[in-house]
């Protein structure tokens, strides 16, 4: 069994601050507000950084030989004690002025860092508010569907339309990982997930707005047939053959319900019935094959499968986002439209939201947002025990060119304090925003 990754697993050596030089990888055992740097651990890149660290007044500094590309300077010899010499007044003034200037520069740098982090957090909060509003609308639609179908379908179309209208050609999309507390508050996170992911994939495929609206309607109602399946069957992760056959009827029940409601678009009805069909003909309910499966149903099938892999009934069997995409591409390739799946993988990025990663500066982080403008540099939440979990740093790596992602981690790779701090989501829920909202 692989040993868990610990933030302290690498050898630390303590040295005199006078031994610092560029190329040493250091760890500052201070609170984030107590130093001018963005991270508590990093490789020193300049003499200016050496002076900034020395100005912190620490008696010793931890450095990590394994991450350093230089060795410390020789420790200074203890000076022979001399009687204190009188310092010229002008020199004292000059030194004091320089120190004050350095202090002011450090304060300005930390203030700018804090401002960038605050702006990033504000963007996330705005996205979460929109997600909450969308979840509330879906709840209203589903609760009123059979009593006031015309009004409910109109509300659903308005919701889909508002999301589609936000997909401007000029706006680069950012896919956000939603706060777990928010997704736990609604029973409709799967519906919202599938709808959002389907619409994002449809946009990636350059479907026109009128087709995206039909796609969103189908995705929103794709599971309405489950209303005729008992909870004992729906929530059973080990269904026997007869229970599985009953469960699979939800696609046909959904088509029946859509027909009874009478005002759901025909293309959306195709999605409701066919979102479990697969390209190899092994899906259900009609074992359709290849392009016999309606195009919009092929899109929803991919989004639905991905969400089910990340959010199964038994949370302990959940795959990480990267594992789910790899599984679909490597082990289930024959089931999905190849072009659509490739676009879906590109959509979620090299590091999908929800991925645990290790950064080049040694920090462990959780990917919380992926920007299509730069798929290799997502926004991440940093593990830093010196900062309260509720105030964890969220860093946009596109604004930090000196820091990259080194590797993707699995929850089992990490020690419990790191997992508890980052709290990888038991449920992966997504929403979207534009790059600059």
CSV table of N, CA, C and O in Angstrom, one decimal, residues 192-284:
chain,number,residue,atom,x,y,z
A,192,UNK,N,-29.4,19.0,-12.0
A,192,UNK,CA,-28.7,20.2,-12.4
A,192,UNK,C,-27.4,19.9,-13.0
A,192,UNK,O,-26.9,20.5,-13.9
A,193,UNK,N,-26.6,19.0,-12.4
A,193,UNK,CA,-25.3,18.6,-12.9
A,193,UNK,C,-25.4,18.1,-14.4
A,193,UNK,O,-24.7,18.6,-15.2
A,194,UNK,N,-26.4,17.2,-14.7
A,194,UNK,CA,-26.5,16.7,-16.0
A,194,UNK,C,-26.9,17.8,-17.0
A,194,UNK,O,-26.4,17.8,-18.1
A,195,UNK,N,-27.8,18.6,-16.5
A,195,UNK,CA,-28.2,19.7,-17.4
A,195,UNK,C,-27.1,20.7,-17.7
A,195,UNK,O,-26.8,21.0,-18.9
A,196,UNK,N,-26.3,21.1,-16.7
A,196,UNK,CA,-25.2,22.0,-16.9
A,196,UNK,C,-24.1,21.4,-17.8
A,196,UNK,O,-23.6,22.0,-18.7
A,197,UNK,N,-23.7,20.1,-17.4
A,197,UNK,CA,-22.7,19.5,-18.2
A,197,UNK,C,-23.1,19.2,-19.6
A,197,UNK,O,-22.3,19.3,-20.6
A,198,UNK,N,-24.4,18.9,-19.8
A,198,UNK,CA,-24.9,18.6,-21.2
A,198,UNK,C,-24.8,19.9,-22.0
A,198,UNK,O,-24.4,20.0,-23.2
A,199,UNK,N,-25.3,21.0,-21.4
A,199,UNK,CA,-25.3,22.3,-22.1
A,199,UNK,C,-23.8,22.8,-22.4
A,199,UNK,O,-23.6,23.3,-23.5
A,200,UNK,N,-22.9,22.6,-21.5
A,200,UNK,CA,-21.5,22.9,-21.7
A,200,UNK,C,-20.9,22.1,-22.8
A,200,UNK,O,-20.2,22.6,-23.7
A,201,UNK,N,-21.3,20.8,-22.9
A,201,UNK,CA,-20.8,20.0,-24.0
A,201,UNK,C,-21.4,20.4,-25.3
A,201,UNK,O,-20.8,20.4,-26.3
A,202,UNK,N,-22.7,20.7,-25.2
A,202,UNK,CA,-23.4,21.2,-26.5
A,202,UNK,C,-22.8,22.5,-27.0
A,202,UNK,O,-22.6,22.6,-28.2
A,203,UNK,N,-22.4,23.4,-26.1
A,203,UNK,CA,-21.7,24.6,-26.5
A,203,UNK,C,-20.4,24.3,-27.1
A,203,UNK,O,-20.0,24.8,-28.1
A,204,UNK,N,-19.7,23.3,-26.5
A,204,UNK,CA,-18.3,22.9,-27.0
A,204,UNK,C,-18.5,22.3,-28.4
A,204,UNK,O,-17.6,22.5,-29.2
A,205,UNK,N,-19.6,21.7,-28.7
A,205,UNK,CA,-19.9,21.1,-30.0
A,205,UNK,C,-20.4,22.1,-31.0
A,205,UNK,O,-20.7,21.8,-32.1
A,206,UNK,N,-20.6,23.4,-30.5
A,206,UNK,CA,-21.0,24.5,-31.3
A,206,UNK,C,-22.4,24.3,-31.8
A,206,UNK,O,-22.8,24.7,-33.0
A,207,UNK,N,-23.3,23.7,-31.0
A,207,UNK,CA,-24.7,23.7,-31.3
A,207,UNK,C,-25.3,25.1,-31.3
A,207,UNK,O,-25.0,25.8,-30.4
A,208,UNK,N,-26.2,25.4,-32.1
A,208,UNK,CA,-26.9,26.7,-32.1
A,208,UNK,C,-27.8,26.9,-30.9
A,208,UNK,O,-28.2,25.9,-30.3
A,209,UNK,N,-28.1,28.1,-30.5
A,209,UNK,CA,-28.8,28.3,-29.2
A,209,UNK,C,-30.2,27.6,-29.2
A,209,UNK,O,-30.6,27.1,-28.2
A,210,UNK,N,-30.9,27.6,-30.3
A,210,UNK,CA,-32.2,26.9,-30.3
A,210,UNK,C,-32.1,25.4,-30.1
A,210,UNK,O,-33.0,24.8,-29.4
A,211,UNK,N,-31.0,24.8,-30.5
A,211,UNK,CA,-30.8,23.4,-30.2
A,211,UNK,C,-30.3,23.2,-28.8
A,211,UNK,O,-30.7,22.2,-28.1
A,212,UNK,N,-29.5,24.1,-28.3
A,212,UNK,CA,-29.1,24.0,-26.9
A,212,UNK,C,-30.3,24.1,-26.0
A,212,UNK,O,-30.3,23.4,-24.9
A,213,UNK,N,-31.3,24.9,-26.3
A,213,UNK,CA,-32.5,25.0,-25.5
A,213,UNK,C,-33.2,23.7,-25.4
A,213,UNK,O,-33.7,23.2,-24.4
A,214,UNK,N,-33.3,23.0,-26.6
A,214,UNK,CA,-33.9,21.6,-26.6
A,214,UNK,C,-33.1,20.6,-25.8
A,214,UNK,O,-33.6,19.8,-25.1
A,215,UNK,N,-31.8,20.7,-25.9
A,215,UNK,CA,-30.9,19.9,-25.1
A,215,UNK,C,-31.1,20.1,-23.6
A,215,UNK,O,-31.2,19.1,-22.9
A,216,UNK,N,-31.1,21.3,-23.2
A,216,UNK,CA,-31.3,21.6,-21.8
A,216,UNK,C,-32.6,21.1,-21.3
A,216,UNK,O,-32.7,20.6,-20.1
A,217,UNK,N,-33.7,21.2,-22.1
A,217,UNK,CA,-35.0,20.8,-21.7
A,217,UNK,C,-35.0,19.2,-21.5
A,217,UNK,O,-35.5,18.7,-20.5
A,218,UNK,N,-34.4,18.6,-22.4
A,218,UNK,CA,-34.3,17.1,-22.3
A,218,UNK,C,-33.5,16.7,-21.1
A,218,UNK,O,-33.8,15.7,-20.4
A,219,UNK,N,-32.3,17.3,-20.9
A,219,UNK,CA,-31.5,17.0,-19.8
A,219,UNK,C,-32.2,17.3,-18.4
A,219,UNK,O,-32.1,16.5,-17.5
A,220,UNK,N,-32.9,18.4,-18.4
A,220,UNK,CA,-33.6,18.7,-17.1
A,220,UNK,C,-34.7,17.7,-16.8
A,220,UNK,O,-34.9,17.3,-15.6
A,221,UNK,N,-35.4,17.1,-17.8
A,221,UNK,CA,-36.4,16.2,-17.6
A,221,UNK,C,-36.0,14.7,-17.8
A,221,UNK,O,-36.8,13.8,-17.8
A,222,UNK,N,-34.7,14.5,-17.9
A,222,UNK,CA,-34.3,13.1,-18.4
A,222,UNK,C,-34.7,12.0,-17.4
A,222,UNK,O,-34.9,10.9,-17.9
A,223,UNK,N,-34.8,12.3,-16.2
A,223,UNK,CA,-35.2,11.2,-15.2
A,223,UNK,C,-36.6,11.3,-14.6
A,223,UNK,O,-36.9,10.7,-13.6
A,224,UNK,N,-37.5,12.0,-15.3
A,224,UNK,CA,-38.8,12.1,-14.8
A,224,UNK,C,-39.5,10.7,-14.6
A,224,UNK,O,-40.4,10.6,-13.8
A,225,UNK,N,-39.1,9.8,-15.4
A,225,UNK,CA,-39.7,8.4,-15.3
A,225,UNK,C,-39.4,7.8,-14.0
A,225,UNK,O,-40.1,6.8,-13.6
A,226,UNK,N,-38.4,8.2,-13.3
A,226,UNK,CA,-38.1,7.6,-12.0
A,226,UNK,C,-39.2,7.9,-11.0
A,226,UNK,O,-39.2,7.2,-9.9
A,227,UNK,N,-40.0,8.8,-11.2
A,227,UNK,CA,-41.1,9.0,-10.3
A,227,UNK,C,-42.1,7.8,-10.2
A,227,UNK,O,-42.8,7.7,-9.2
A,228,UNK,N,-42.0,6.9,-11.1
A,228,UNK,CA,-42.8,5.7,-11.1
A,228,UNK,C,-42.1,4.5,-10.6
A,228,UNK,O,-42.6,3.4,-10.7
A,229,UNK,N,-40.8,4.7,-10.2
A,229,UNK,CA,-40.0,3.6,-9.7
A,229,UNK,C,-39.9,3.7,-8.1
A,229,UNK,O,-39.6,4.8,-7.6
A,230,UNK,N,-40.2,2.7,-7.4
A,230,UNK,CA,-40.2,2.8,-5.9
A,230,UNK,C,-38.8,3.1,-5.4
A,230,UNK,O,-37.8,2.7,-6.0
A,231,UNK,N,-38.7,3.9,-4.3
A,231,UNK,CA,-37.4,4.2,-3.7
A,231,UNK,C,-36.6,3.0,-3.4
A,231,UNK,O,-35.3,3.0,-3.5
A,232,UNK,N,-37.2,1.9,-3.0
A,232,UNK,CA,-36.5,0.7,-2.6
A,232,UNK,C,-35.7,0.1,-3.8
A,232,UNK,O,-34.7,-0.5,-3.6
A,233,UNK,N,-36.2,0.4,-5.0
A,233,UNK,CA,-35.4,0.0,-6.2
A,233,UNK,C,-34.4,1.0,-6.6
A,233,UNK,O,-33.3,0.7,-6.9
A,234,UNK,N,-34.8,2.3,-6.6
A,234,UNK,CA,-34.0,3.4,-7.0
A,234,UNK,C,-32.7,3.5,-6.2
A,234,UNK,O,-31.6,3.7,-6.7
A,235,UNK,N,-32.9,3.3,-4.8
A,235,UNK,CA,-31.7,3.5,-3.9
A,235,UNK,C,-31.0,2.2,-3.6
A,235,UNK,O,-30.2,2.1,-2.7
A,236,UNK,N,-31.3,1.1,-4.3
A,236,UNK,CA,-30.6,-0.1,-4.1
A,236,UNK,C,-29.4,-0.2,-5.1
A,236,UNK,O,-29.6,-0.3,-6.3
A,237,UNK,N,-28.2,-0.3,-4.5
A,237,UNK,CA,-27.0,-0.3,-5.4
A,237,UNK,C,-26.7,-1.7,-5.8
A,237,UNK,O,-25.7,-1.9,-6.5
A,238,UNK,N,-27.4,-2.7,-5.3
A,238,UNK,CA,-27.2,-4.1,-5.7
A,238,UNK,C,-28.5,-4.8,-6.1
A,238,UNK,O,-28.9,-5.8,-5.6
A,239,UNK,N,-29.1,-4.2,-7.2
A,239,UNK,CA,-30.4,-4.7,-7.7
A,239,UNK,C,-30.2,-6.1,-8.3
A,239,UNK,O,-29.2,-6.3,-9.0
A,240,UNK,N,-31.2,-6.9,-8.1
A,240,UNK,CA,-31.2,-8.2,-8.7
A,240,UNK,C,-31.7,-8.0,-10.2
A,240,UNK,O,-32.0,-6.9,-10.6
A,241,UNK,N,-31.7,-9.1,-10.9
A,241,UNK,CA,-32.1,-9.0,-12.4
A,241,UNK,C,-33.5,-8.4,-12.5
A,241,UNK,O,-33.7,-7.5,-13.4
A,242,UNK,N,-34.4,-8.8,-11.7
A,242,UNK,CA,-35.8,-8.3,-11.9
A,242,UNK,C,-35.9,-6.9,-11.5
A,242,UNK,O,-36.6,-6.1,-12.1
A,243,UNK,N,-35.2,-6.5,-10.4
A,243,UNK,CA,-35.2,-5.1,-10.0
A,243,UNK,C,-34.5,-4.2,-11.0
A,243,UNK,O,-35.0,-3.1,-11.3
A,244,UNK,N,-33.5,-4.7,-11.7
A,244,UNK,CA,-32.8,-3.9,-12.7
A,244,UNK,C,-33.7,-3.7,-13.9
A,244,UNK,O,-33.7,-2.6,-14.5
A,245,UNK,N,-34.4,-4.8,-14.3
A,245,UNK,CA,-35.3,-4.6,-15.4
A,245,UNK,C,-36.4,-3.6,-15.1
A,245,UNK,O,-36.8,-2.8,-16.0
A,246,UNK,N,-36.9,-3.6,-13.9
A,246,UNK,CA,-37.9,-2.6,-13.4
A,246,UNK,C,-37.3,-1.2,-13.5
A,246,UNK,O,-37.9,-0.3,-14.0
A,247,UNK,N,-36.1,-1.1,-13.0
A,247,UNK,CA,-35.4,0.2,-13.0
A,247,UNK,C,-35.3,0.8,-14.4
A,247,UNK,O,-35.5,1.9,-14.6
A,248,UNK,N,-34.9,-0.1,-15.3
A,248,UNK,CA,-34.7,0.4,-16.7
A,248,UNK,C,-35.9,0.9,-17.4
A,248,UNK,O,-35.9,1.6,-18.3
A,249,UNK,N,-37.1,0.5,-16.8
A,249,UNK,CA,-38.3,1.0,-17.4
A,249,UNK,C,-38.5,2.5,-17.2
A,249,UNK,O,-39.4,3.1,-17.8
A,250,UNK,N,-37.6,3.1,-16.3
A,250,UNK,CA,-37.9,4.6,-16.1
A,250,UNK,C,-37.7,5.4,-17.4
A,250,UNK,O,-38.3,6.5,-17.5
A,251,UNK,N,-37.0,4.9,-18.4
A,251,UNK,CA,-36.8,5.6,-19.6
A,251,UNK,C,-38.1,5.6,-20.4
A,251,UNK,O,-38.5,6.6,-21.0
A,252,UNK,N,-38.8,4.4,-20.4
A,252,UNK,CA,-40.1,4.3,-21.1
A,252,UNK,C,-41.2,5.0,-20.3
A,252,UNK,O,-42.1,5.7,-20.9
A,253,UNK,N,-41.2,4.9,-19.0
A,253,UNK,CA,-42.1,5.7,-18.2
A,253,UNK,C,-42.0,7.2,-18.4
A,253,UNK,O,-42.9,7.9,-18.5
A,254,UNK,N,-40.7,7.6,-18.5
A,254,UNK,CA,-40.5,9.0,-18.8
A,254,UNK,C,-41.1,9.5,-20.0
A,254,UNK,O,-41.7,10.6,-20.1
A,255,UNK,N,-40.9,8.7,-21.1
A,255,UNK,CA,-41.6,9.0,-22.4
A,255,UNK,C,-43.1,9.1,-22.2
A,255,UNK,O,-43.7,10.0,-22.8
A,256,UNK,N,-43.7,8.2,-21.5
A,256,UNK,CA,-45.1,8.2,-21.3
A,256,UNK,C,-45.5,9.4,-20.6
A,256,UNK,O,-46.5,10.1,-20.9
A,257,UNK,N,-44.8,9.8,-19.5
A,257,UNK,CA,-45.1,11.0,-18.7
A,257,UNK,C,-45.0,12.2,-19.6
A,257,UNK,O,-45.9,13.1,-19.6
A,258,UNK,N,-44.0,12.3,-20.4
A,258,UNK,CA,-43.8,13.5,-21.3
A,258,UNK,C,-45.0,13.6,-22.3
A,258,UNK,O,-45.5,14.7,-22.6
A,259,UNK,N,-45.4,12.4,-22.8
A,259,UNK,CA,-46.5,12.4,-23.7
A,259,UNK,C,-47.8,12.9,-23.0
A,259,UNK,O,-48.6,13.6,-23.5
A,260,UNK,N,-48.0,12.4,-21.8
A,260,UNK,CA,-49.2,12.8,-21.0
A,260,UNK,C,-49.2,14.3,-20.7
A,260,UNK,O,-50.2,15.0,-20.7
A,261,UNK,N,-48.0,14.8,-20.4
A,261,UNK,CA,-47.9,16.3,-20.1
A,261,UNK,C,-48.2,17.1,-21.3
A,261,UNK,O,-48.8,18.2,-21.2
A,262,UNK,N,-47.8,16.6,-22.5
A,262,UNK,CA,-48.2,17.1,-23.7
A,262,UNK,C,-47.5,18.4,-24.2
A,262,UNK,O,-47.6,18.8,-25.4
A,263,UNK,N,-46.6,19.0,-23.4
A,263,UNK,CA,-46.0,20.2,-23.8
A,263,UNK,C,-44.5,20.2,-23.7
A,263,UNK,O,-43.8,21.2,-23.7
A,264,UNK,N,-43.9,19.0,-23.7
A,264,UNK,CA,-42.5,18.8,-23.7
A,264,UNK,C,-42.0,18.6,-25.2
A,264,UNK,O,-42.7,17.8,-25.9
A,265,UNK,N,-41.0,19.3,-25.6
A,265,UNK,CA,-40.6,19.2,-27.0
A,265,UNK,C,-40.3,17.8,-27.4
A,265,UNK,O,-39.7,17.0,-26.7
A,266,UNK,N,-40.6,17.4,-28.7
A,266,UNK,CA,-40.3,16.0,-29.1
A,266,UNK,C,-38.8,15.7,-29.0
A,266,UNK,O,-38.5,14.5,-28.6
A,267,UNK,N,-37.9,16.6,-29.3
A,267,UNK,CA,-36.5,16.3,-29.2
A,267,UNK,C,-36.1,16.0,-27.7
A,267,UNK,O,-35.2,15.2,-27.4
A,268,UNK,N,-36.8,16.7,-26.8
A,268,UNK,CA,-36.5,16.5,-25.4
A,268,UNK,C,-37.1,15.1,-25.0
A,268,UNK,O,-36.5,14.4,-24.1
A,269,UNK,N,-38.2,14.7,-25.6
A,269,UNK,CA,-38.7,13.4,-25.3
A,269,UNK,C,-37.8,12.3,-25.7
A,269,UNK,O,-37.7,11.2,-25.1
A,270,UNK,N,-37.1,12.5,-26.9
A,270,UNK,CA,-36.1,11.5,-27.3
A,270,UNK,C,-35.0,11.4,-26.3
A,270,UNK,O,-34.5,10.3,-26.1
A,271,UNK,N,-34.6,12.5,-25.7
A,271,UNK,CA,-33.5,12.4,-24.7
A,271,UNK,C,-34.0,11.6,-23.5
A,271,UNK,O,-33.3,10.8,-22.9
A,272,UNK,N,-35.3,11.9,-23.0
A,272,UNK,CA,-35.8,11.2,-21.9
A,272,UNK,C,-35.8,9.7,-22.1
A,272,UNK,O,-35.4,8.9,-21.2
A,273,UNK,N,-36.2,9.2,-23.3
A,273,UNK,CA,-36.2,7.8,-23.6
A,273,UNK,C,-34.9,7.2,-23.8
A,273,UNK,O,-34.6,6.0,-23.5
A,274,UNK,N,-34.0,7.9,-24.5
A,274,UNK,CA,-32.8,7.3,-25.0
A,274,UNK,C,-31.5,7.7,-24.4
A,274,UNK,O,-30.4,7.3,-24.9
A,275,UNK,N,-31.5,8.3,-23.2
A,275,UNK,CA,-30.2,8.7,-22.6
A,275,UNK,C,-29.4,7.6,-22.0
A,275,UNK,O,-28.3,7.8,-21.5
A,276,UNK,N,-30.0,6.4,-22.0
A,276,UNK,CA,-29.2,5.2,-21.5
A,276,UNK,C,-28.8,4.3,-22.7
A,276,UNK,O,-28.3,3.2,-22.5
A,277,UNK,N,-29.1,4.7,-23.9
A,277,UNK,CA,-28.6,4.0,-25.1
A,277,UNK,C,-27.1,4.2,-25.3
A,277,UNK,O,-26.6,5.3,-24.9
A,278,UNK,N,-26.4,3.2,-25.8
A,278,UNK,CA,-24.9,3.3,-26.0
A,278,UNK,C,-24.6,3.0,-27.5
A,278,UNK,O,-25.3,2.3,-28.1
A,279,UNK,N,-23.5,3.5,-27.9
A,279,UNK,CA,-23.1,3.4,-29.3
A,279,UNK,C,-22.9,2.0,-29.8
A,279,UNK,O,-23.0,1.7,-31.0
A,280,UNK,N,-22.6,1.1,-28.8
A,280,UNK,CA,-22.3,-0.3,-29.2
A,280,UNK,C,-23.6,-1.2,-29.2
A,280,UNK,O,-23.5,-2.4,-29.4
A,281,UNK,N,-24.7,-0.5,-28.9
A,281,UNK,CA,-26.0,-1.3,-29.0
A,281,UNK,C,-26.3,-2.0,-27.7
A,281,UNK,O,-27.3,-2.8,-27.7
A,282,UNK,N,-25.5,-1.8,-26.7
A,282,UNK,CA,-25.7,-2.6,-25.4
A,282,UNK,C,-26.5,-1.7,-24.4
A,282,UNK,O,-26.6,-2.2,-23.2
A,283,UNK,N,-27.0,-0.6,-24.8
A,283,UNK,CA,-27.8,0.2,-23.8
A,283,UNK,C,-29.3,-0.2,-23.8
A,283,UNK,O,-29.7,-1.3,-24.3
A,284,UNK,N,-30.1,0.7,-23.3
A,284,UNK,CA,-31.5,0.4,-23.2
A,284,UNK,C,-32.3,1.7,-23.3
A,284,UNK,O,-31.7,2.8,-23.2
